[in-house]
Amino acid sequence: MIKQTLGTLALSAMALQSFATTDIEWWHAMGGALGETVNTMAEEFNASQTDYRITPVFKGSYEETMTAGISAFRAGEAPHIIQIFDAGAATIINAKGAAVPVQTVMEKAGYDFDINDYISGVRYFYADANDTMVGMPFNASTPVLYYNKALLAEAGVEPPATWEEFETVASKLKANGHAALSQSHTPWIFFENFHSRHNLQLTDADNGFSGLPTKLMYNNKDLSMHLSKVKEWKDKGFYNYYGSAWGDNQTPFEKQEVAMWLGSSGSFGGLKQAADFDFGTTYLPYWKSVNENAGSTFIGGAALFAMNGHTDEEYKAVAAFFHYLTLPETQYFWHEQTGYVPITEAAYELAKEDGYYIANPDAEVGVKQLSLASGEWTKGYRMGFYVQTRETIYREMDRLMAGETTVKKALQAIVKDGNDNLKRFARTVK
Amino acid sequence: MLLKRVHFSGSPIPYIFIVPQLLIIAVFFFWPACQAVYLSFMLEDPWGLSSTFVWFENYQVLFSSAEYLSTTLFTLVYCALVVFFSLGLALLLAVKANSVIHGQSAYRLLLTWVYAVAPAVAGITAYFLFNRHIGVLFQWITQTGWAFAPETNAFDASVMLVLVSVWKQVPVNFVFFLAGLQGISKSLREAAQLDCASGFRRFWTITFPLLAPTAFFLMVINITYAFFDTFGLIDTLTQGRPGGATTTMVYKVFQDGFLGADLGLSSAQSVVLMVLVLLLTVFQFLFVERRVHY
């Protein structure tokens, strides 16, 4: 039915080709199957109306896309829409004059915009100090725990809700000859989301939302305890560390070398294809001893930003595309195809009504986790030159796991580098 | 003498001929190099919206960083190993291939093969060969009892990287050495054969000195290779990991500038790198080249 309508629309679009269309470009970092889904959505948008035409351009990894956007902006050739990832959010949001807030673009073009239409865990991550949405959350995911149902049943255990439970579960799995856990993104899962889940502060200036932070707070007793435990688990054979690369830690779960894996809710689709066993999904575990009422996690992934320096007509096209993207049907399609969470309440409702979660209960875990109680520090974070700080975190984790450093020294090194990066970045913002 | 003077005096033609080349060098080398020097004194926001002149602050940050020091040390050791092994191995192979009588061209073809592989492709190939789950080389290595873990062990990762870098560079060196060997006249070799029975001694006293110009040229080329061209290998194979242990200076420029968008710090690193390679080249021409007889 929808396809037919779209087909007719496409035909009428061709008939009306003589009218001027506004062309806009969208630079993104979605490769492979994700890229195909992006192209499908762009084609549907182009077919759905005749005034605007969007061209998606794949620019490589998140970092490469951001760098390409930066170079283009400096040369006065910026694309209309660019996809910027979580760690780069501070870079674009703090630069006055690099991006036009999504909210402004939408309101100027005459669309109703209410930030409360977005699900709570997604709402403020790319917003500024006044809660104005600057970047439109696009591919939003969150860390979740995947578990091998058969291996857990063999050991007679349930997937752990807390890290305290994890220790018992892991020792039983170990007794059965299996390592319990691997994990794919140390900075995102064990650092940033560790703080969000336990509602702990990350930096001064309200995690960077009310100003430019200069103090990273990773050197705290809770994270220090967690990392000491992780090291202990590694030594006991509960936790297998396969280095810093995402895939190197995911593959052992697919090969059933480890019984559980901490990855992204967006990994679901790929995992389903790669794993030929039954697996389940559950919330990211937390420490009961740190916060009994652990709540929402942060989103990961990326957002779309409207770049500065284009004509009003082009911003209208951008607004029309953003409007199309946030339609419940579009969001549901994206959610179903990729495993990323739907970003609006309406899209989430639509997926529920459609019975999607009855057939696929795992697909709902990410959304539900993002809808858990939010706290003072679960809104997001905004840290300058955070890409470099993440690199330091990866580095120190490698060293910690190899026994070349201690938790104390590693955290000191991370905070030192992190603070230097924050201070340096703060000086570049005018 | 007279003829030469008449031939070249005052004609603008030679200058016109070299203009395109000079333009290319100016646009693609001098201009970016000057930009790098300029940026290395600035603290800039990534989008170029603001910039502050900070004197030598970027250099100060670099030289007071323990990480940068270890990156520099790794780069030098890595460079020395790659140059030594790729020259040594290529020389050995060239000498052996030169003395093969039947099917010499087949040997030459097989040994030159890898030359055509781009560094990034070589890196990806190596990634699969050394992969824990599907790698053939990984299996061979672990069968020897070595708990090979390039993802987490700094030493293993470095060994892997050196191995792949050498493998990629040997064919270039091989081609040059072989050409050098074939350029040694037959009469010299025959005379040496009459005077000295030991092949080993003949090689070091006659062949090797005659190859010295080639070897010197290759050394300069190989140092440049180890410093700059191995970027593609590192980016596809280790990304400077684990624990930053396989990060070379060029890779760090890329990480800070292209991934981290800190142009000032990244430019300062490029300038340091430029000066270092310049010094190394000058050193070679001053001290090593003196021992080379053409």
XYZ file of C-alpha atoms in Angstrom:
724
model
C 0.000 0.000 0.000
C 2.678 2.463 1.064
C 4.864 1.273 -1.776
C 2.086 1.880 -4.251
C 1.515 5.392 -2.987
C 5.218 6.056 -3.170
C 5.283 4.690 -6.702
C 2.530 7.049 -7.785
C 4.282 9.893 -6.071
C 7.488 9.035 -7.867
C 5.693 9.079 -11.190
C 4.081 12.413 -10.500
C 7.492 13.627 -9.352
C 8.868 12.807 -12.756
C 5.991 14.565 -14.441
C 6.729 17.693 -12.467
C 10.460 17.642 -13.078
C 10.283 20.980 -14.852
C 9.790 22.758 -11.517
C 12.986 23.719 -9.781
C 14.037 21.330 -7.071
C 16.375 22.254 -4.247
C 19.283 19.848 -3.930
C 20.899 19.132 -0.594
C 23.776 16.897 0.415
C 24.005 14.646 3.436
C 27.391 13.331 4.539
C 27.180 10.244 6.700
C 29.277 7.452 8.196
C 26.922 4.531 7.668
C 28.688 1.800 5.688
C 27.513 -1.622 4.556
C 23.938 -2.648 5.305
C 23.378 0.573 7.277
C 24.391 2.586 4.226
C 21.838 0.748 2.117
C 19.117 1.589 4.612
C 20.205 5.228 4.530
C 19.950 5.209 0.721
C 16.493 3.636 0.851
C 15.280 6.365 3.187
C 16.753 9.102 1.011
C 15.106 7.622 -2.087
C 11.771 7.424 -0.326
C 12.057 11.025 0.771
C 12.904 12.117 -2.786
C 9.977 10.150 -4.149
C 7.563 11.483 -1.529
C 7.694 15.097 -2.748
C 8.922 17.152 -5.666
C 10.472 20.267 -4.130
C 13.604 18.806 -2.600
C 16.214 16.243 -3.471
C 18.640 14.805 -0.949
C 21.857 13.011 -1.894
C 23.477 10.894 0.807
C 27.265 10.597 0.564
C 29.213 7.990 2.540
C 32.375 9.549 3.997
C 33.974 6.685 5.938
C 34.222 6.230 9.702
C 32.725 8.682 12.205
C 36.073 10.399 12.625
C 36.692 10.565 8.882
C 33.235 12.025 8.285
C 33.817 14.703 10.909
C 37.240 15.555 9.467
C 35.797 15.720 5.951
C 33.085 18.071 7.232
C 35.653 20.233 9.020
C 37.849 20.554 5.914
C 34.825 21.302 3.721
C 33.577 23.922 6.176
C 36.996 25.603 6.261
C 36.975 25.699 2.467
C 33.431 27.122 2.413
C 32.058 23.938 0.850
C 30.191 22.458 3.815
C 27.451 19.905 3.147
C 23.913 20.779 4.261
C 23.632 17.914 6.708
C 26.446 16.095 8.460
C 26.421 13.121 10.794
C 28.587 13.701 13.880
C 29.164 11.032 16.529
C 28.787 11.253 20.317
C 32.449 11.965 21.108
C 32.525 14.758 18.522
C 29.390 16.471 19.846
C 31.379 19.033 21.852
C 33.443 19.905 18.793
C 30.442 20.977 16.737
C 28.040 22.224 19.423
C 30.594 24.534 21.049
C 31.715 26.045 17.764
C 29.527 29.076 17.306
C 28.655 29.362 13.673
C 29.427 25.810 12.564
C 25.919 24.395 12.869
C 22.389 25.814 12.960
C 20.325 24.189 15.729
C 17.842 21.641 14.398
C 15.144 23.268 16.474
C 15.727 26.635 14.752
C 15.751 25.034 11.310
C 12.444 23.268 12.009
C 10.700 26.257 13.562
C 11.780 28.634 10.805
C 10.428 26.263 8.179
C 7.098 26.233 9.989
C 7.146 22.781 11.585
C 5.933 22.282 15.132
C 8.870 21.255 17.249
C 8.578 19.909 20.775
C 11.651 18.401 22.385
C 9.335 16.360 24.614
C 8.247 14.296 21.607
C 11.629 12.595 21.831
C 12.211 9.706 24.220
C 13.822 10.875 27.418
C 17.169 9.124 27.075
C 17.725 10.706 23.655
C 16.260 14.160 24.181
C 19.106 16.238 25.603
C 22.226 14.421 24.479
C 22.753 16.802 21.536
C 21.038 19.826 23.100
C 22.672 23.043 24.325
C 22.622 24.657 27.775
C 19.109 26.074 27.183
C 17.741 22.653 26.187
C 17.554 23.708 22.539
C 18.092 20.665 20.357
C 21.166 21.341 18.204
C 21.710 17.955 16.574
C 18.914 15.613 15.600
C 19.614 12.186 17.148
C 19.794 9.813 14.225
C 21.342 6.470 14.973
C 20.964 6.130 18.720
C 22.020 2.984 20.509
C 22.940 2.114 24.050
C 25.129 -0.563 25.656
C 23.348 -3.800 26.537
C 24.334 -7.290 27.671
C 23.939 -10.161 25.221
C 23.958 -13.697 26.622
C 24.168 -17.178 25.187
C 20.995 -18.888 26.424
C 22.277 -22.472 26.164
C 25.573 -21.800 27.963
C 23.807 -20.022 30.811
C 21.178 -22.765 31.114
C 23.919 -25.425 31.191
C 25.500 -23.644 34.141
C 22.067 -23.250 35.731
C 22.225 -19.449 35.926
C 20.137 -16.466 34.888
C 21.668 -13.441 33.140
C 23.004 -11.092 35.844
C 21.224 -7.799 36.581
C 24.018 -6.504 38.810
C 27.789 -6.904 38.847
C 27.443 -8.554 42.257
C 25.305 -11.259 40.631
C 27.761 -11.403 37.750
C 30.495 -12.674 40.073
C 28.434 -15.742 41.075
C 27.237 -16.321 37.519
C 30.795 -16.069 36.226
C 32.216 -18.548 38.709
C 29.518 -21.086 37.769
C 30.203 -20.564 34.071
C 33.901 -20.920 34.777
C 33.270 -24.203 36.585
C 31.493 -25.311 33.413
C 34.542 -24.406 31.378
C 33.419 -21.065 29.945
C 34.709 -17.544 30.275
C 31.776 -15.332 31.201
C 32.314 -12.022 29.471
C 33.924 -9.895 26.797
C 33.264 -6.231 26.107
C 33.652 -4.086 23.001
C 34.033 -0.395 23.854
C 35.871 0.434 27.064
C 35.403 4.244 27.027
C 31.724 4.051 26.101
C 30.641 1.128 28.270
C 33.006 1.038 31.247
C 33.583 4.795 31.547
C 30.811 7.009 30.176
C 27.878 4.676 30.688
C 29.229 3.433 33.998
C 28.699 6.984 35.223
C 25.296 7.431 33.648
C 23.942 4.083 34.886
C 25.010 4.890 38.468
C 24.122 8.568 38.116
C 27.667 9.816 38.751
C 29.070 13.118 37.555
C 31.607 13.029 34.691
C 32.956 16.580 34.600
C 32.472 19.989 36.164
C 30.108 22.519 34.522
C 27.269 19.957 34.627
C 29.016 17.390 32.448
C 29.845 20.234 30.089
C 26.237 21.301 29.513
C 26.398 24.624 31.364
C 29.836 25.707 30.214
C 33.241 24.491 29.155
C 34.448 21.842 31.594
C 38.079 21.658 32.679
C 37.949 18.819 35.201
C 37.395 15.203 34.307
C 36.073 13.197 37.256
C 37.000 9.657 36.201
C 39.410 9.286 39.085
C 36.669 8.392 41.583
C 36.398 5.549 44.060
C 33.525 3.828 42.246
C 35.181 3.604 38.853
C 38.427 2.657 40.559
C 36.614 -0.177 42.345
C 34.978 -1.306 39.099
C 38.233 -1.380 37.151
C 39.996 -3.262 39.960
C 37.204 -5.816 39.790
C 37.485 -6.055 35.998
C 41.198 -6.751 36.329
C 40.485 -9.327 39.029
C 37.896 -10.979 36.757
C 40.403 -11.096 33.953
C 42.953 -12.803 36.184
C 40.321 -15.278 37.410
C 39.215 -16.105 33.863
C 35.777 -14.517 34.227
C 36.498 -11.777 31.744
C 38.400 -12.163 28.481
C 40.117 -9.119 27.076
C 40.864 -9.222 23.345
C 42.308 -5.740 22.945
C 40.698 -2.463 21.934
C 39.090 -3.371 18.626
C 35.307 -3.793 18.612
C 35.210 -6.894 16.405
C 37.990 -8.750 18.243
C 35.773 -8.779 21.322
C 32.496 -9.541 19.547
C 33.749 -12.553 17.569
C 34.514 -14.703 20.668
C 30.852 -14.349 21.680
C 29.739 -15.406 18.203
C 32.142 -18.370 18.405
C 30.756 -19.233 21.863
C 34.149 -18.766 23.525
C 32.532 -16.396 25.999
C 28.995 -16.720 27.328
C 28.128 -13.015 27.504
C 29.105 -9.883 25.613
C 28.646 -6.191 26.309
C 27.949 -4.422 23.044
C 25.571 -1.974 21.461
C 21.818 -2.378 21.126
C 22.539 -1.550 17.499
C 24.636 -4.732 17.166
C 21.509 -6.867 17.337
C 20.931 -7.207 13.583
C 24.517 -8.169 12.786
C 24.722 -10.554 15.711
C 21.584 -12.325 14.633
C 23.193 -13.029 11.258
C 26.557 -14.109 12.651
C 25.476 -16.255 15.617
C 23.940 -19.644 14.958
C 22.722 -20.093 18.531
C 19.940 -18.634 20.608
C 20.898 -15.497 22.490
C 19.076 -13.030 24.696
C 19.489 -9.357 25.562
C 19.284 -7.593 28.890
C 20.194 -4.342 30.625
C 23.758 -3.224 31.267
C 24.630 -4.604 34.753
C 25.228 -2.158 37.609
C 26.774 -2.226 41.074
C 24.140 -2.464 43.769
C 26.756 -1.208 46.195
C 27.238 1.989 44.160
C 23.640 2.849 43.350
C 20.704 0.641 44.278
C 18.396 2.545 41.945
C 20.545 2.427 38.854
C 18.881 4.218 35.978
C 19.143 5.227 32.380
C 22.255 4.956 30.259
C 23.576 7.380 27.639
C 23.006 6.940 23.978
C 25.868 6.265 21.648
C 25.906 6.603 17.904
C 25.494 9.903 16.110
C 23.275 12.857 15.277
C 22.555 14.914 12.179
C 23.577 18.568 12.165
C 22.485 21.290 9.745
C 25.620 23.146 8.784
C 25.855 26.896 8.612
C 26.182 28.984 5.460
C 23.365 27.834 3.193
C 20.311 29.548 1.681
C 16.842 29.720 3.253
C 15.460 27.505 0.517
C 18.093 24.878 1.328
C 17.261 25.009 5.049
C 13.641 24.423 4.097
C 14.778 21.282 2.321
C 16.782 20.249 5.385
C 13.747 20.823 7.589
C 11.528 18.801 5.276
C 13.996 15.922 5.420
C 14.290 16.075 9.215
C 10.505 16.102 9.387
C 10.391 13.007 7.191
C 13.066 11.321 9.346
C 11.117 11.817 12.564
C 7.830 10.498 11.159
C 6.845 7.441 13.216
C 6.790 5.256 10.072
C 10.332 6.271 9.050
C 11.642 5.765 12.576
C 9.960 2.386 12.862
C 11.480 1.320 9.541
C 14.965 2.452 10.706
C 14.530 0.756 14.101
C 13.415 -2.503 12.519
C 16.129 -2.540 9.846
C 19.098 -1.582 11.976
C 18.382 -2.199 15.651
C 18.979 1.450 16.547
C 16.343 2.762 18.950
C 13.378 4.795 17.711
C 13.989 8.394 18.776
C 10.411 9.608 19.267
C 7.725 8.406 21.658
C 5.307 8.164 18.730
C 7.607 5.806 16.823
C 8.066 3.668 19.935
C 4.281 3.506 20.372
C 3.863 2.521 16.733
C 6.347 -0.346 17.098
C 4.495 -1.524 20.203
C 1.071 -1.344 18.546
C 2.396 -3.238 15.595
C 3.377 -6.077 17.920
C 7.051 -5.822 16.945
C 8.286 -6.433 20.481
C 6.080 -9.476 20.998
C 7.912 -11.165 18.163
C 11.268 -9.525 19.015
C 11.477 -8.842 22.752
C 15.257 -8.243 22.465
C 14.730 -5.245 20.222
C 12.969 -3.408 23.032
C 15.716 -3.731 25.654
C 17.657 -0.707 24.423
C 14.620 1.595 24.344
C 13.474 0.401 27.745
C 16.906 0.986 29.234
C 16.947 4.514 27.851
C 13.520 5.093 29.381
C 14.633 4.065 32.889
C 14.629 6.703 35.607
C 16.856 9.584 34.581
C 19.058 11.368 37.101
C 21.045 14.539 37.379
C 23.960 13.134 35.373
C 22.213 10.988 32.763
C 21.480 13.724 30.242
C 24.740 13.353 28.378
C 28.213 14.833 28.426
C 30.060 17.380 26.390
C 33.839 17.155 26.488
C 36.302 18.902 24.221
C 38.908 16.910 22.295
C 37.228 13.846 23.750
C 38.339 11.679 20.823
C 41.908 11.982 22.160
C 40.781 11.274 25.720
C 39.047 8.113 24.524
C 42.311 7.093 22.855
C 44.067 7.491 26.226
C 41.373 5.359 27.868
C 41.890 2.601 25.290
C 45.630 2.824 25.784
C 45.516 2.647 29.574
C 42.994 -0.220 29.482
C 45.370 -2.176 27.205
C 48.164 -1.555 29.686
C 46.049 -2.355 32.724
C 44.913 -5.659 31.260
C 48.488 -6.523 30.259
C 49.603 -5.835 33.838
C 51.820 -2.916 32.777
C 50.051 -0.393 34.987
C 47.798 -0.215 38.024
C 44.230 1.065 38.282
C 45.448 4.051 40.248
C 48.122 5.011 37.743
C 45.836 4.379 34.772
C 43.117 6.643 36.148
C 45.674 9.323 36.977
C 47.012 9.208 33.418
C 43.492 9.348 31.945
C 42.481 12.303 34.102
C 45.697 14.141 33.323
C 45.357 13.725 29.553
C 41.623 14.348 29.743
C 42.057 17.576 31.704
C 44.757 18.798 29.343
C 42.429 18.118 26.399
C 39.513 19.886 28.093
C 41.574 22.942 28.980
C 43.136 23.120 25.548
C 39.749 22.844 23.888
C 38.216 25.482 26.172
C 40.824 27.954 24.926
C 39.872 27.368 21.283
C 36.235 28.354 21.912
C 35.614 32.053 21.509
C 84.126 23.969 -24.200
C 83.195 26.840 -26.438
C 80.374 24.881 -27.911
C 78.853 24.177 -24.495
C 78.893 27.819 -23.517
C 77.154 28.886 -26.708
C 74.664 26.117 -26.299
C 73.386 27.090 -22.868
C 73.935 30.811 -22.561
C 70.901 32.874 -21.712
C 68.312 30.558 -23.159
C 65.058 30.553 -21.095
C 64.039 27.176 -22.520
C 65.511 24.992 -19.724
C 63.722 27.087 -17.133
C 60.446 26.746 -18.961
C 60.951 22.999 -18.969
C 61.362 22.761 -15.218
C 58.549 25.185 -14.375
C 55.788 22.530 -14.213
C 57.885 20.413 -11.845
C 58.743 23.424 -9.679
C 55.090 24.426 -9.560
C 54.062 20.965 -8.441
C 56.721 20.993 -5.721
C 55.659 24.475 -4.616
C 51.953 23.671 -4.475
C 52.143 20.187 -3.030
C 55.216 20.484 -0.851
C 56.388 23.997 0.022
C 52.982 25.538 0.501
C 51.641 22.767 2.812
C 54.990 22.688 4.642
C 54.749 26.447 5.303
C 51.142 26.000 6.415
C 52.238 23.298 8.854
C 54.925 25.558 10.299
C 52.393 28.399 10.636
C 49.743 26.199 12.236
C 52.267 24.721 14.664
C 52.401 28.122 16.398
C 48.631 28.430 16.637
C 45.895 27.085 18.846
C 42.883 26.781 16.574
C 39.329 25.646 16.904
C 38.749 22.742 14.480
C 36.403 24.713 12.214
C 38.853 27.578 11.781
C 36.494 29.999 13.524
C 39.081 31.233 16.010
C 42.833 31.026 16.339
C 45.391 32.263 18.840
C 49.124 32.640 18.398
C 50.703 30.606 21.191
C 54.437 30.767 20.423
C 56.089 27.434 21.167
C 53.331 26.025 23.354
C 52.501 23.153 20.994
C 56.159 22.093 20.959
C 56.321 22.422 24.717
C 53.290 20.130 25.059
C 54.969 17.584 22.810
C 58.366 17.544 24.425
C 56.968 17.319 27.935
C 54.788 14.348 27.009
C 56.091 10.920 27.979
C 53.851 9.354 25.349
C 55.411 11.396 22.587
C 58.864 10.367 23.742
C 57.945 6.697 23.644
C 56.345 7.153 20.230
C 59.589 8.706 18.978
C 61.662 5.884 20.443
C 59.406 3.263 18.920
C 59.605 4.979 15.539
C 63.414 4.978 15.601
C 63.728 1.342 16.693
C 61.059 0.255 14.231
C 62.751 2.190 11.444
C 66.157 0.658 12.233
C 64.732 -2.865 12.258
C 62.754 -2.437 9.064
C 65.690 -0.902 7.193
C 68.159 -3.514 8.428
C 66.031 -6.556 7.706
C 64.539 -5.419 4.418
C 67.976 -4.467 3.053
C 69.669 -7.593 4.396
C 67.045 -9.985 3.166
C 66.805 -8.319 -0.238
C 70.577 -8.460 -0.671
C 70.660 -12.137 0.197
C 67.837 -12.911 -2.208
C 69.365 -10.819 -4.976
C 72.753 -12.546 -4.683
C 71.074 -15.950 -4.738
C 68.749 -15.082 -7.615
C 71.661 -13.662 -9.580
C 73.537 -16.950 -9.412
C 70.550 -19.032 -10.502
C 71.081 -20.153 -14.059
C 67.801 -21.773 -15.070
C 64.459 -20.007 -14.669
C 65.990 -16.779 -13.399
C 63.099 -14.675 -14.634
C 60.582 -16.825 -12.765
C 62.466 -16.225 -9.512
C 62.666 -12.541 -10.246
C 58.978 -12.299 -10.970
C 57.988 -14.129 -7.807
C 60.295 -12.027 -5.643
C 59.080 -8.762 -7.147
C 55.415 -9.715 -6.867
C 54.622 -7.923 -3.620
C 55.994 -4.640 -4.972
C 52.670 -3.982 -6.703
C 50.641 -4.321 -3.490
C 49.524 -1.034 -1.918
C 50.396 -0.631 1.784
C 46.751 -0.576 2.856
C 46.039 -3.755 0.919
C 49.154 -5.375 2.371
C 47.909 -4.380 5.805
C 44.502 -5.941 5.289
C 46.073 -9.099 3.863
C 48.288 -9.310 6.921
C 45.291 -8.672 9.174
C 43.660 -11.814 7.814
C 46.874 -13.851 7.920
C 47.461 -12.968 11.569
C 43.813 -13.126 12.633
C 43.139 -15.173 15.749
C 40.185 -17.016 14.234
C 41.000 -17.467 10.570
C 44.697 -16.620 10.227
C 47.042 -19.215 8.722
C 50.153 -17.512 10.115
C 48.487 -17.169 13.497
C 48.022 -20.932 13.602
C 51.603 -21.641 12.558
C 52.959 -19.284 15.182
C 50.828 -20.700 17.989
C 51.820 -24.222 16.954
C 55.390 -23.374 17.888
C 54.156 -22.837 21.436
C 54.269 -19.064 21.343
C 51.058 -17.650 22.874
C 50.924 -15.054 20.113
C 48.508 -12.202 20.958
C 49.082 -9.127 18.786
C 45.828 -7.525 20.010
C 46.990 -7.294 23.601
C 50.736 -7.884 23.674
C 52.945 -4.963 22.685
C 55.926 -7.138 21.735
C 53.864 -9.489 19.544
C 52.181 -6.574 17.809
C 55.558 -4.957 17.086
C 56.987 -8.211 15.721
C 53.971 -8.569 13.451
C 54.267 -5.001 12.223
C 58.012 -5.239 11.534
C 57.512 -8.539 9.717
C 54.827 -7.150 7.439
C 56.720 -3.904 6.787
C 59.839 -5.850 5.797
C 57.848 -8.209 3.579
C 56.336 -5.225 1.795
C 59.707 -3.505 1.224
C 61.959 -6.422 0.241
C 60.854 -6.520 -3.450
C 61.818 -2.871 -4.076
C 65.241 -3.436 -2.581
C 65.562 -6.738 -4.398
C 64.982 -5.139 -7.794
C 67.628 -2.481 -7.175
C 70.180 -4.895 -5.738
C 69.722 -7.288 -8.610
C 70.193 -4.494 -11.133
C 73.297 -3.425 -9.207
C 74.688 -6.960 -9.254
C 74.115 -7.324 -12.957
C 75.924 -4.055 -13.497
C 79.162 -5.514 -12.112
C 81.288 -6.434 -15.091
C 82.012 -10.059 -15.813
C 85.749 -9.470 -16.182
C 85.962 -8.188 -12.605
C 84.143 -11.208 -11.269
C 86.312 -13.590 -13.230
C 89.482 -11.918 -12.052
C 88.265 -12.173 -8.467
C 87.457 -15.814 -8.935
C 91.042 -16.509 -9.995
C 92.548 -14.631 -7.075
C 90.301 -15.777 -4.279
C 88.668 -19.112 -3.702
C 86.318 -18.120 -0.897
C 82.965 -16.938 -2.270
C 82.159 -15.319 1.035
C 85.313 -13.220 0.940
C 84.835 -12.357 -2.730
C 81.412 -11.009 -1.864
C 82.561 -8.724 0.951
C 85.733 -7.456 -0.734
C 84.597 -7.101 -4.352
C 80.824 -7.317 -4.812
C 79.632 -5.457 -1.762
C 81.839 -2.347 -2.200
C 80.692 -2.174 -5.805
C 77.098 -2.335 -4.624
C 77.612 0.425 -2.055
C 76.098 3.244 -4.140
C 72.948 1.168 -4.613
C 72.862 0.240 -0.947
C 73.241 3.846 0.111
C 70.465 5.015 -2.163
C 68.227 2.232 -0.860
C 68.979 3.120 2.726
C 67.714 6.676 2.207
C 64.618 5.348 0.427
C 63.995 2.735 3.131
C 64.216 5.192 5.988
C 61.630 7.353 4.265
C 59.501 4.252 3.749
C 59.694 3.217 7.394
C 58.843 6.722 8.560
C 56.036 7.631 6.175
C 54.797 4.912 3.857
C 54.065 2.404 6.599
C 51.105 4.517 7.651
C 48.709 2.413 5.566
C 49.999 -0.786 7.166
C 49.609 0.539 10.686
C 46.162 1.967 10.074
C 44.833 -1.298 8.724
C 46.766 -3.652 11.001
C 47.185 -2.295 14.537
C 45.924 1.327 14.675
C 48.880 1.970 16.955
C 47.684 -0.536 19.531
C 47.961 -2.162 22.005
C 48.556 0.508 24.585
C 49.920 2.883 21.957
C 52.931 0.560 21.542
C 52.906 0.484 17.730
C 52.139 4.168 17.210
C 54.734 5.761 14.939
C 55.232 9.517 14.694
C 53.298 9.731 11.441
C 50.441 7.739 12.879
C 50.284 10.096 15.840
C 50.083 13.098 13.501
C 47.085 11.403 11.921
C 45.474 10.524 15.258
C 45.744 14.007 16.735
C 45.060 15.965 13.557
C 42.731 13.881 11.453
C 40.858 11.963 14.124
C 41.105 14.410 17.019
C 40.878 17.684 15.040
C 43.712 19.337 17.022
C 45.499 21.000 14.119
C 48.065 22.978 16.111
C 49.476 19.995 17.977
C 49.356 17.827 14.900
C 51.191 20.441 12.819
C 53.888 20.767 15.461
C 54.409 17.018 15.190
C 54.682 17.250 11.408
C 57.337 19.925 11.778
C 59.299 17.806 14.276
C 59.058 14.879 11.895
C 60.183 16.976 8.944
C 63.216 18.243 10.872
C 64.084 14.743 12.077
C 64.007 13.206 8.604
C 65.939 16.165 7.238
C 68.632 15.672 9.895
C 68.782 11.941 9.223
C 69.233 12.537 5.507
C 71.895 15.186 6.047
C 73.678 12.861 8.460
C 73.662 10.087 5.902
C 75.036 12.279 3.161
C 77.734 13.699 5.439
C 78.941 10.563 7.140
C 77.733 7.476 5.332
C 78.135 8.658 1.793
C 81.834 9.396 2.383
C 82.412 5.688 2.599
C 80.651 5.076 -0.687
C 82.760 4.943 -3.844
C 81.027 5.468 -7.114
